[in-house]
Structure formats: structure tokens, C-alpha cells
């Protein structure tokens, strides 16, 4: 009903930066800063006429960087593929499935081995075990330690 949004206009970045290390808000801001990304780079959904579905897609896009934070994955190709595997299991969205399936073609043999033997099995187990990550009201969880939120949601510690 409330349809929260994660945008620079809805975030108190100074407050989030001042939160303790390990808290969701502080680690999310650290992720944004380290990777030079902004929550405002997520485009609104196109070709979705249903207002409810459009919000779900928008929410998926806006929590993507939070998934990186929760999963402990960087924004390099390997990290993106792992996040896509988790998101594919969680949402079944075609864009996630395609990213998970075809993202690895750009990886080196060594990274493919780590992906296949460690990261994908972990992402699949976590995605199946976790409650729906799109339904979390992250905006009310900024102070919560990332480890505690992972445990609560059923996301296993990253390998």
C-alpha cells in the first residue's frame, strides 16, 4: 500500500553514512560510494500498463544494489552474475534468468570454476531458502546489522 521508493530524494544519505559499520544503511551507502553508483540510475519500467506490476518492477530495480550489499557481491561481472542467479531464483523474472544464464560467457576459466563450484550453488541455496527479498521494507531496516538481516531472511553467509 505504501509503495516505498529508494531514491536520493527519499534517502537521508548523511544519516545513513553516520550509521555504525555493519548496519544495512552504512553498508549500502559504502557500496554506492565504492562503486560510484546511485539509486537514481534505475529507469522507470516501460511497456508495463498495470500500475501494480510497474511498481513491482521498479522496486526490483531499486533494491538491486541492496542485493549486492546483502549478498556481499561486488559489481564486477562475477558479482553481477551471482546476484542475477539469486534474483532469478527469487523472482523468476526473464531478465534475471537471462543474465544468470548468459552473463558467464564473458568470464575467464578460473572465474567460471569458482562460479560453478562455489558461488552459483550458494546463490541457488540462498535464493530458495530466503523469504521474498522484494517484500522487505528496507527503509525501516537501515539500522539493522546486515548479518542479522541475512539471517532473518534466510540468506546464507557469502562464501
Short mmCIF file of C-alpha atoms in Angstrom, two decimals:
data_model
loop_
_atom_site.label_atom_id
_atom_site.label_comp_id
_atom_site.label_asym_id
_atom_site.label_seq_id
_atom_site.Cartn_x
_atom_site.Cartn_y
_atom_site.Cartn_z
CA UNK A 1 0.00 0.00 0.00
CA UNK A 2 2.74 2.45 0.88
CA UNK A 3 4.99 1.70 -2.11
CA UNK A 4 8.28 2.87 -0.65
CA UNK A 5 10.94 4.12 -3.05
CA UNK A 6 14.71 4.08 -2.80
CA UNK A 7 15.86 7.31 -4.42
CA UNK A 8 18.24 10.08 -3.43
CA UNK A 9 15.16 12.21 -2.73
CA UNK A 10 13.87 9.65 -0.20
CA UNK A 11 17.18 8.79 1.47
CA UNK A 12 18.94 10.77 4.17
CA UNK A 13 22.43 9.97 2.93
CA UNK A 14 24.19 11.85 5.75
CA UNK A 15 22.22 9.85 8.32
CA UNK A 16 22.99 6.57 6.56
CA UNK A 17 26.69 7.45 6.37
CA UNK A 18 26.66 8.08 10.12
CA UNK A 19 25.25 4.67 11.00
CA UNK A 20 27.58 2.06 12.51
CA UNK A 21 29.75 -0.12 10.28
CA UNK A 22 27.93 -3.34 9.51
CA UNK A 23 24.46 -1.76 9.55
CA UNK A 24 22.41 -2.10 6.38
CA UNK A 25 22.27 1.66 5.81
CA UNK A 26 26.01 2.23 6.28
CA UNK A 27 26.99 -0.75 4.16
CA UNK A 28 24.53 0.25 1.42
CA UNK A 29 25.99 3.78 1.26
CA UNK A 30 29.50 2.31 1.27
CA UNK A 31 28.50 0.07 -1.66
CA UNK A 32 27.12 3.06 -3.58
CA UNK A 33 30.25 5.14 -2.89
CA UNK A 34 32.75 2.37 -3.63
CA UNK A 35 31.07 1.52 -6.92
CA UNK A 36 30.20 5.10 -7.88
CA UNK A 37 26.54 4.25 -8.43
CA UNK A 38 23.32 5.98 -7.45
CA UNK A 39 19.84 4.65 -6.72
CA UNK A 40 18.59 7.26 -9.20
CA UNK A 41 20.12 5.47 -12.19
CA UNK A 42 17.27 2.92 -12.25
CA UNK A 43 14.97 3.74 -15.15
CA UNK A 44 11.21 3.51 -14.70
CA UNK A 45 9.68 0.40 -16.26
CA UNK A 46 8.43 0.66 -19.83
CA UNK A 47 5.75 -1.39 -21.57
CA UNK A 48 4.04 -2.28 -18.28
CA UNK A 49 0.50 -0.94 -18.29
CA UNK A 50 -0.56 -2.37 -14.93
CA UNK A 51 0.29 0.07 -12.14
CA UNK A 52 0.87 -2.72 -9.59
CA UNK A 53 3.23 -4.63 -11.87
CA UNK A 54 5.07 -1.45 -12.80
CA UNK A 55 5.73 -0.79 -9.11
CA UNK A 56 6.99 -4.35 -8.56
CA UNK A 57 9.46 -3.96 -11.44
CA UNK A 58 10.52 -0.54 -10.15
CA UNK A 59 11.02 -1.97 -6.66
CA UNK A 60 13.07 -4.84 -8.10
CA UNK A 61 15.31 -2.33 -9.86
CA UNK A 62 15.67 -0.13 -6.79
CA UNK A 63 16.64 -2.98 -4.44
CA UNK A 64 19.21 -4.46 -6.85
CA UNK A 65 22.08 -2.60 -5.16
CA UNK A 66 20.76 -3.71 -1.78
CA UNK A 67 21.00 -7.28 -3.08
CA UNK A 68 24.68 -6.67 -3.79
CA UNK A 69 25.03 -5.36 -0.23
CA UNK A 70 23.14 -8.25 1.38
CA UNK A 71 24.88 -10.88 -0.73
CA UNK A 72 28.31 -9.30 -0.30
CA UNK A 73 28.89 -9.26 -4.06
CA UNK A 74 30.84 -6.60 -6.00
CA UNK A 75 29.65 -5.01 -9.25
CA UNK A 76 32.19 -6.81 -11.43
CA UNK A 77 30.90 -9.39 -13.93
CA UNK A 78 31.28 -12.27 -11.48
CA UNK A 79 29.38 -10.43 -8.75
CA UNK A 80 26.62 -9.40 -11.17
CA UNK A 81 26.16 -12.97 -12.37
CA UNK A 82 25.89 -14.24 -8.80
CA UNK A 83 23.30 -11.58 -7.93
CA UNK A 84 21.38 -12.49 -11.11
CA UNK A 85 21.33 -16.16 -10.07
CA UNK A 86 19.92 -15.20 -6.67
CA UNK A 87 17.37 -12.83 -8.25
CA UNK A 88 16.40 -15.42 -10.87
CA UNK A 89 15.65 -17.98 -8.16
CA UNK A 90 13.78 -15.40 -6.10
CA UNK A 91 11.73 -13.70 -8.83
CA UNK A 92 11.74 -15.88 -11.95
CA UNK A 93 11.99 -12.66 -13.98
CA UNK A 94 13.22 -13.37 -17.53
CA UNK A 95 15.85 -10.62 -17.35
CA UNK A 96 17.36 -12.28 -14.27
CA UNK A 97 17.27 -15.75 -15.80
CA UNK A 98 18.93 -14.48 -18.98
CA UNK A 99 21.59 -12.60 -17.00
CA UNK A 100 22.32 -15.68 -14.93
CA UNK A 101 22.47 -17.94 -17.99
CA UNK A 102 24.42 -15.74 -20.40
CA UNK A 103 26.47 -13.50 -18.09
CA UNK A 104 29.10 -16.20 -17.50
CA UNK A 105 30.15 -16.30 -21.19
CA UNK A 106 32.39 -13.30 -20.50
CA UNK A 107 34.17 -14.88 -17.54
CA UNK A 108 37.62 -16.46 -17.50
CA UNK A 109 38.02 -20.21 -16.98
CA UNK A 110 39.18 -19.66 -13.39
CA UNK A 111 36.20 -17.46 -12.55
CA UNK A 112 33.84 -19.92 -14.23
CA UNK A 113 35.16 -22.66 -11.98
CA UNK A 114 34.61 -20.57 -8.83
CA UNK A 115 31.17 -19.60 -10.11
CA UNK A 116 30.14 -23.19 -10.83
CA UNK A 117 31.59 -24.84 -7.74
CA UNK A 118 31.01 -22.22 -5.03
CA UNK A 119 29.01 -19.15 -5.96
CA UNK A 120 26.09 -20.48 -8.01
CA UNK A 121 25.32 -23.32 -5.58
CA UNK A 122 25.37 -20.78 -2.72
CA UNK A 123 23.18 -18.30 -4.65
CA UNK A 124 20.66 -21.03 -5.51
CA UNK A 125 20.54 -22.35 -1.92
CA UNK A 126 20.17 -18.81 -0.57
CA UNK A 127 17.56 -17.84 -3.16
CA UNK A 128 15.46 -20.91 -2.42
CA UNK A 129 15.86 -20.57 1.35
CA UNK A 130 15.30 -16.82 1.65
CA UNK A 131 11.94 -15.19 2.08
CA UNK A 132 10.93 -12.83 -0.73
CA UNK A 133 13.50 -10.03 -0.75
CA UNK A 134 11.19 -7.70 -2.68
CA UNK A 135 8.77 -7.68 0.26
CA UNK A 136 11.26 -6.29 2.76
CA UNK A 137 10.67 -2.72 3.90
CA UNK A 138 14.40 -1.87 3.77
CA UNK A 139 13.67 1.77 4.52
CA UNK A 140 12.72 0.68 8.06
CA UNK A 141 15.80 -1.54 8.44
CA UNK A 142 18.73 0.83 7.87
CA UNK A 143 19.98 0.43 11.46
CA UNK A 144 19.78 -3.38 11.41
CA UNK A 145 23.10 -5.22 11.07
CA UNK A 146 23.50 -6.82 7.63
CA UNK A 147 24.36 -10.15 9.27
CA UNK A 148 21.14 -10.07 11.29
CA UNK A 149 19.04 -9.23 8.23
CA UNK A 150 20.69 -12.02 6.22
CA UNK A 151 19.89 -14.47 8.99
CA UNK A 152 16.32 -13.23 9.33
CA UNK A 153 15.70 -13.50 5.58
CA UNK A 154 17.41 -16.89 5.26
CA UNK A 155 20.37 -15.77 3.16
CA UNK A 156 23.39 -17.93 3.95
CA UNK A 157 26.70 -16.14 4.67
CA UNK A 158 28.59 -15.44 1.43
CA UNK A 159 31.38 -17.87 0.56
#
